[in-house]
mmCIF file of C-alpha atoms in Angstrom:
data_model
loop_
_atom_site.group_PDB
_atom_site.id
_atom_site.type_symbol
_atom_site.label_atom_id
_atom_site.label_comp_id
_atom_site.label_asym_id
_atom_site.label_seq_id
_atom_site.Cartn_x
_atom_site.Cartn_y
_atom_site.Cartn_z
ATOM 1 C CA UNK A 1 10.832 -11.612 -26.910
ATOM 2 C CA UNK A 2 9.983 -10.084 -23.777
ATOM 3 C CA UNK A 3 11.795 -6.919 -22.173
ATOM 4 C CA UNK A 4 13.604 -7.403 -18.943
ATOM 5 C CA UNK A 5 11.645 -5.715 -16.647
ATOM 6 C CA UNK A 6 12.422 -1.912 -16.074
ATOM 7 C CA UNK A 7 11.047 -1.375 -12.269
ATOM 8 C CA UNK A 8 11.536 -3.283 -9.019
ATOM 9 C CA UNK A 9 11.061 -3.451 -5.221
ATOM 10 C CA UNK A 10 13.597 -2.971 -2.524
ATOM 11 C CA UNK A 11 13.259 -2.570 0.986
ATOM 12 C CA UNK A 12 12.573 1.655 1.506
ATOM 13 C CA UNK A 13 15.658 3.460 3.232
ATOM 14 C CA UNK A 14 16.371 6.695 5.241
ATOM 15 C CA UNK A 15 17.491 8.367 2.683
ATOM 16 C CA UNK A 16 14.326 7.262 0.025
ATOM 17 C CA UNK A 17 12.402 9.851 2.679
ATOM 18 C CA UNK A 18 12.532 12.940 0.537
ATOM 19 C CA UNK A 19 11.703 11.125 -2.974
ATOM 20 C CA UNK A 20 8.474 9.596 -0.737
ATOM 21 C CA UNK A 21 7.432 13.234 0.610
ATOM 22 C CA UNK A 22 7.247 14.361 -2.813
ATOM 23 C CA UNK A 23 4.977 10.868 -4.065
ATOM 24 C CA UNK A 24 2.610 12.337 -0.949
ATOM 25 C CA UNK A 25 2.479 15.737 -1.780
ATOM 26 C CA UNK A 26 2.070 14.810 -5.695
ATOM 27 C CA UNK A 27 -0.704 12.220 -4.076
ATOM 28 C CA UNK A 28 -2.604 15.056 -1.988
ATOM 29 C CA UNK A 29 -2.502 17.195 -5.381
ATOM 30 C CA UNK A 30 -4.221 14.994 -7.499
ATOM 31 C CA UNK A 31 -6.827 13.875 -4.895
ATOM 32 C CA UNK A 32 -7.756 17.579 -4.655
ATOM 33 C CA UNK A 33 -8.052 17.377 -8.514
ATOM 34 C CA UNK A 34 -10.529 14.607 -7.744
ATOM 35 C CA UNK A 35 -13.146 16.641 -5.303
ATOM 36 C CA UNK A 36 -11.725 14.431 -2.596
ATOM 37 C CA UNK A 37 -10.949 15.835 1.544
ATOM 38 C CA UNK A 38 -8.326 12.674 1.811
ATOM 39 C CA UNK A 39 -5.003 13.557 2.809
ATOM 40 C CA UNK A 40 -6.090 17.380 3.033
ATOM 41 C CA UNK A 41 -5.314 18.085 6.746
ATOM 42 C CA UNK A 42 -2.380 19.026 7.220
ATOM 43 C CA UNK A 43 -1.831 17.662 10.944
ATOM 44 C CA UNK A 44 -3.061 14.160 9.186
ATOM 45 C CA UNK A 45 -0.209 14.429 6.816
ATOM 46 C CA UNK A 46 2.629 15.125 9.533
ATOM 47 C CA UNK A 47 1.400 11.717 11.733
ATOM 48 C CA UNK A 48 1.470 10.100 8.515
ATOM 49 C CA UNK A 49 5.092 11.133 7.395
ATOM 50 C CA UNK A 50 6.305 10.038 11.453
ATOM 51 C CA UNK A 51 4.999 7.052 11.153
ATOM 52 C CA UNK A 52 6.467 6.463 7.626
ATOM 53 C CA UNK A 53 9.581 7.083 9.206
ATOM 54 C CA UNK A 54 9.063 4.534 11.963
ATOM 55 C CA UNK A 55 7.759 2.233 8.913
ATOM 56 C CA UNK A 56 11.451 2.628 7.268
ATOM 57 C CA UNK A 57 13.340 2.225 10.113
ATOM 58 C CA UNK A 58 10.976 -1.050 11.092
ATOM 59 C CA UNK A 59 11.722 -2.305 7.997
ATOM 60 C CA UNK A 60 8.535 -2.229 6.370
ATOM 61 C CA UNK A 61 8.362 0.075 3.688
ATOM 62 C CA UNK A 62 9.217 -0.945 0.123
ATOM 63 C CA UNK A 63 9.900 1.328 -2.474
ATOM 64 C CA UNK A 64 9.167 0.701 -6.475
ATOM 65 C CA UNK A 65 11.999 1.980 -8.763
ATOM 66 C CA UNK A 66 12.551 2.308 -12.159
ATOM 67 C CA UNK A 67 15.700 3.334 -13.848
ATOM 68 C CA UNK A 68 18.433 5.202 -12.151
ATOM 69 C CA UNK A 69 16.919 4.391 -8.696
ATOM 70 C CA UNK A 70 13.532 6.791 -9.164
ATOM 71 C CA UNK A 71 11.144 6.390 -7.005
ATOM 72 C CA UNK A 72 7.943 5.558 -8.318
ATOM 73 C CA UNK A 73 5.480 3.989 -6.320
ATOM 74 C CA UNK A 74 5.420 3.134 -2.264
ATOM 75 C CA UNK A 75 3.819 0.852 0.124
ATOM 76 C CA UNK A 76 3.847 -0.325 3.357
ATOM 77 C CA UNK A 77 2.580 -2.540 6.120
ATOM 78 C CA UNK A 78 1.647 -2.557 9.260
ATOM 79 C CA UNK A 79 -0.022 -3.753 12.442
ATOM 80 C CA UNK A 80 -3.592 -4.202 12.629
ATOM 81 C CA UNK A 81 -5.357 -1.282 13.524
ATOM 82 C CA UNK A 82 -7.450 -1.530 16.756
ATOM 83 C CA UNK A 83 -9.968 1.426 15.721
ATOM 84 C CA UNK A 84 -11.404 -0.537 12.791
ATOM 85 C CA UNK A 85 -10.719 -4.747 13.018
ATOM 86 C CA UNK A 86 -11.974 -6.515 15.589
ATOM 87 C CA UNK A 87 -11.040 -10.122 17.445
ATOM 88 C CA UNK A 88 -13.814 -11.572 15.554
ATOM 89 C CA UNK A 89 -12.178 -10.741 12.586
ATOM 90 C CA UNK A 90 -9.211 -12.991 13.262
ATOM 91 C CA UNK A 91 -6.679 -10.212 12.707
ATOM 92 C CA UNK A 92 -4.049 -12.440 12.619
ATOM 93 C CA UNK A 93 -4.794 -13.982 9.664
ATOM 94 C CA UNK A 94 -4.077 -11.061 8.041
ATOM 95 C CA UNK A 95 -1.640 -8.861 6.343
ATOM 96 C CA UNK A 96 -2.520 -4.939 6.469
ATOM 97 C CA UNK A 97 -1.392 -2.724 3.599
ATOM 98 C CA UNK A 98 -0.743 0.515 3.916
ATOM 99 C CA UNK A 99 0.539 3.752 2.001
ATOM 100 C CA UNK A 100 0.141 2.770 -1.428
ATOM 101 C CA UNK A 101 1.148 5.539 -3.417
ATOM 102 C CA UNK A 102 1.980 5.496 -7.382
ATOM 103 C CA UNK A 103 3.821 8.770 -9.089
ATOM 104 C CA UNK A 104 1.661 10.330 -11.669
ATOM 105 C CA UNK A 105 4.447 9.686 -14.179
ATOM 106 C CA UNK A 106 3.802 5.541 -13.464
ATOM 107 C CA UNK A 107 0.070 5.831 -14.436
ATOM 108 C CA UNK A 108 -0.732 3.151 -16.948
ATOM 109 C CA UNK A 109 1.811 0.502 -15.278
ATOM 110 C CA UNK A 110 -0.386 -1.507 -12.920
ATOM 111 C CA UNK A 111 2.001 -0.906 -10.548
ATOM 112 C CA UNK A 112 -0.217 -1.026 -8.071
ATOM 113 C CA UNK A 113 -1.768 -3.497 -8.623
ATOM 114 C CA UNK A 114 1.189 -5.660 -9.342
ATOM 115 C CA UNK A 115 2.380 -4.414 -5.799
ATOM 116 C CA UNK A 116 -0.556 -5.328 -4.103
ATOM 117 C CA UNK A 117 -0.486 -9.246 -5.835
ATOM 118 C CA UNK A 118 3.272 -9.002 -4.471
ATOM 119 C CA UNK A 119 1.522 -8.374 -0.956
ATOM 120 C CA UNK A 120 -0.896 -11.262 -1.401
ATOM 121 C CA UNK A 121 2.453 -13.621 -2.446
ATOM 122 C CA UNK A 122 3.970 -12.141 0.915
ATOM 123 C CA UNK A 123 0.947 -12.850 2.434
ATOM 124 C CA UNK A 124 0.617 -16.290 1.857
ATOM 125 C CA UNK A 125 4.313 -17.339 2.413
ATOM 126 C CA UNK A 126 3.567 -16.362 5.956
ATOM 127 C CA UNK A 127 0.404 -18.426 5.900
ATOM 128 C CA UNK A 128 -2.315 -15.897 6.126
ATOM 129 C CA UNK A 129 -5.697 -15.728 4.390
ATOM 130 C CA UNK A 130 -6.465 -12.251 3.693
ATOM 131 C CA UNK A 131 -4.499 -8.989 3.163
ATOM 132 C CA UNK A 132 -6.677 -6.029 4.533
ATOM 133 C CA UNK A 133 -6.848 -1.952 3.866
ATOM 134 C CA UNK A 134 -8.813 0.751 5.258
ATOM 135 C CA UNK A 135 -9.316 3.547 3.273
ATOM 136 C CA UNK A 136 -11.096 7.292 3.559
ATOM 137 C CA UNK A 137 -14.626 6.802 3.785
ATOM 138 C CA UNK A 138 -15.486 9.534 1.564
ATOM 139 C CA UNK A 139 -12.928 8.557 -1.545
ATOM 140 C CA UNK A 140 -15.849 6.136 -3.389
ATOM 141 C CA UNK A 141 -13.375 6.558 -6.271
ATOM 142 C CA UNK A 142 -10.816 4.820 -4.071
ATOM 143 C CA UNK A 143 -13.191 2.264 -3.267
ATOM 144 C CA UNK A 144 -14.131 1.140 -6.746
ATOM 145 C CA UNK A 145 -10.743 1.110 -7.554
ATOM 146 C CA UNK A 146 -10.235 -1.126 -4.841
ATOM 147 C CA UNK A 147 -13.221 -3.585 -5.663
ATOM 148 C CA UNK A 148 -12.085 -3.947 -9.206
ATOM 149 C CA UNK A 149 -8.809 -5.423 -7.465
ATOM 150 C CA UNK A 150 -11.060 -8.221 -5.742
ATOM 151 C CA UNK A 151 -11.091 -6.603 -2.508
ATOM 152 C CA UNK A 152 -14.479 -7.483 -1.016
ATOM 153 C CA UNK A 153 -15.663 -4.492 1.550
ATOM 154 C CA UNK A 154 -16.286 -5.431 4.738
ATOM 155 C CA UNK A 155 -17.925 -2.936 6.391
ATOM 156 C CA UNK A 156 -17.416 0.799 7.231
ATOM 157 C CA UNK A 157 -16.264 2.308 11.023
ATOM 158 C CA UNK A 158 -16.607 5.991 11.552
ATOM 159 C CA UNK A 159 -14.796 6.123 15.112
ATOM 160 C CA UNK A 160 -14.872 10.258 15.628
ATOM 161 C CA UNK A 161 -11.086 10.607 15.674
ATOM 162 C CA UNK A 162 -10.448 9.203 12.248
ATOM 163 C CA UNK A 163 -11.806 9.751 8.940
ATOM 164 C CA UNK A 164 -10.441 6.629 7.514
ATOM 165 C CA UNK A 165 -12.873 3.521 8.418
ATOM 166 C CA UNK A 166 -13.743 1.845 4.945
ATOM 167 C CA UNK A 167 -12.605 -1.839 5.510
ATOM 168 C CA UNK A 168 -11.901 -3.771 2.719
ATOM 169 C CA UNK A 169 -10.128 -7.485 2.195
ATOM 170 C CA UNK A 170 -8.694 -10.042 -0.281
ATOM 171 C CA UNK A 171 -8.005 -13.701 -0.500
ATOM 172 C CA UNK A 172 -4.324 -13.573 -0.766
ATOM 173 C CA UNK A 173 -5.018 -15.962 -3.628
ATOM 174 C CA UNK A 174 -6.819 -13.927 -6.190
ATOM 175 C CA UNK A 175 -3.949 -12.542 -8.264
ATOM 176 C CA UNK A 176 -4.963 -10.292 -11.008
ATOM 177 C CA UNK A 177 -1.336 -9.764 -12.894
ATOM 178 C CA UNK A 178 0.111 -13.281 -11.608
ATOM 179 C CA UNK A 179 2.493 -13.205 -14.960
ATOM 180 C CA UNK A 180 3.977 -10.192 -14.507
ATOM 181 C CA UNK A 181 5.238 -10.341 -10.564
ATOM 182 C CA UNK A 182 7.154 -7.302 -9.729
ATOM 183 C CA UNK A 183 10.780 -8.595 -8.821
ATOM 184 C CA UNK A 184 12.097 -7.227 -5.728
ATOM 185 C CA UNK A 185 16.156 -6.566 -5.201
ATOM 186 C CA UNK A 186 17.769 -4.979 -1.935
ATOM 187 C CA UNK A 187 20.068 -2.224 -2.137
ATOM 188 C CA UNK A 188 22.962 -5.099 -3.255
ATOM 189 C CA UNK A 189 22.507 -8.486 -4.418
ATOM 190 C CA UNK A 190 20.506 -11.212 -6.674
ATOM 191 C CA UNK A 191 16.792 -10.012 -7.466
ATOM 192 C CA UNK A 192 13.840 -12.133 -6.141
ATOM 193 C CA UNK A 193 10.570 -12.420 -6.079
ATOM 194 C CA UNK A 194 9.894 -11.793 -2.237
ATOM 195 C CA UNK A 195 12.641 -10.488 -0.094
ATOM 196 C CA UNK A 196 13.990 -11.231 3.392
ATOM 197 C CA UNK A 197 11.583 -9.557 6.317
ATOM 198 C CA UNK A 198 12.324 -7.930 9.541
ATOM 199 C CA UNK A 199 9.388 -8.592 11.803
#
């Protein structure tokens, strides 16, 4: 007999902010482990935790937690970003994805992959084709990782401001864990599959 399932998704809240610093800073750790630059500057890491912040308070950041509330794995998403997808690329058939961060502790899970097959699920009930990342050009670690999650690169954009610019996509259709769908639960109430969404 199957286990009930031990980790979920809710909607992220204000006071999830601290328990999400520390995923980042764990994050930025390990990448340096991995002879990687992302997520190294530190003025890149303060725009990134203000605009978690406005992500929260937009309602769309989603936290993964396991037992006793703990935090253990993050995402977001988020507008289309100007610098890297273009009108030809019919941004609004998309969903972008953004900030997807696992604890070291979770390693071995899937959970990010299970989140990002929750995304493509999301994605389709609001009758797009694709959900979409961009990721630090340098990271070709990142990249594979990516790839062997069906995204399909797109192309790369190396505007000089940003240091991110490897676009990558994904029929919201091609589910790699589709039996094992992380369940997502708000702060009270019934568990579902895909929650309520503030646009």
């Amino acid at each position: 007999m199957k286990s009930a399932p031990t980790e979920y998704l809710r909607p992220a809240a204000a006071e999830d902010v601290p328990a999400l610093l520390n995923l980042r800073t764990e994050a930025e750790e390990w990448l340096r482990t991995k002879g990687t630059d992302q997520w190294s500057d530190p003025e890149t890491g303060e725009k990134a935790i203000t605009k978690w912040r406005a992500s929260i308070d937009e309602g769309r950041a989603w936290v993964v937690v396991g037992e006793h509330d703990r935090v253990l794995a993050t995402v977001s998403r988020g507008p289309v970003d100007r610098d890297f997808w273009r009108d030809a690329d019919r941004p609004e058939s998309a969903l972008y994805l953004y900030k997807l961060i696992v604890a070291r502790e979770a390693s071995g899970r899937h959970l990010g992959t299970r989140v990002i097959d929750w995304m493509c699920r999301l994605a389709a009930l609001e009758g797009r084709t694709w959900v979409r990342i961009d990721t630090w050009r340098t990271n070709t670690e990142l990249h594979a990782y990516y790839e062997r999650l069906r995204f399909r690169h797109v192309r790369t954009e190396e505007p000089a401001h940003r240091r991110s610019g490897w676009l990558a996509q994904r029929l919201v259709g091609e589910l790699v864990m589709p039996n094992e769908p992380l369940l997502v639960s708000p702060r009270e109430g019934a568990r579902s599959e895909v929650p309520a969404q503030r646009h």
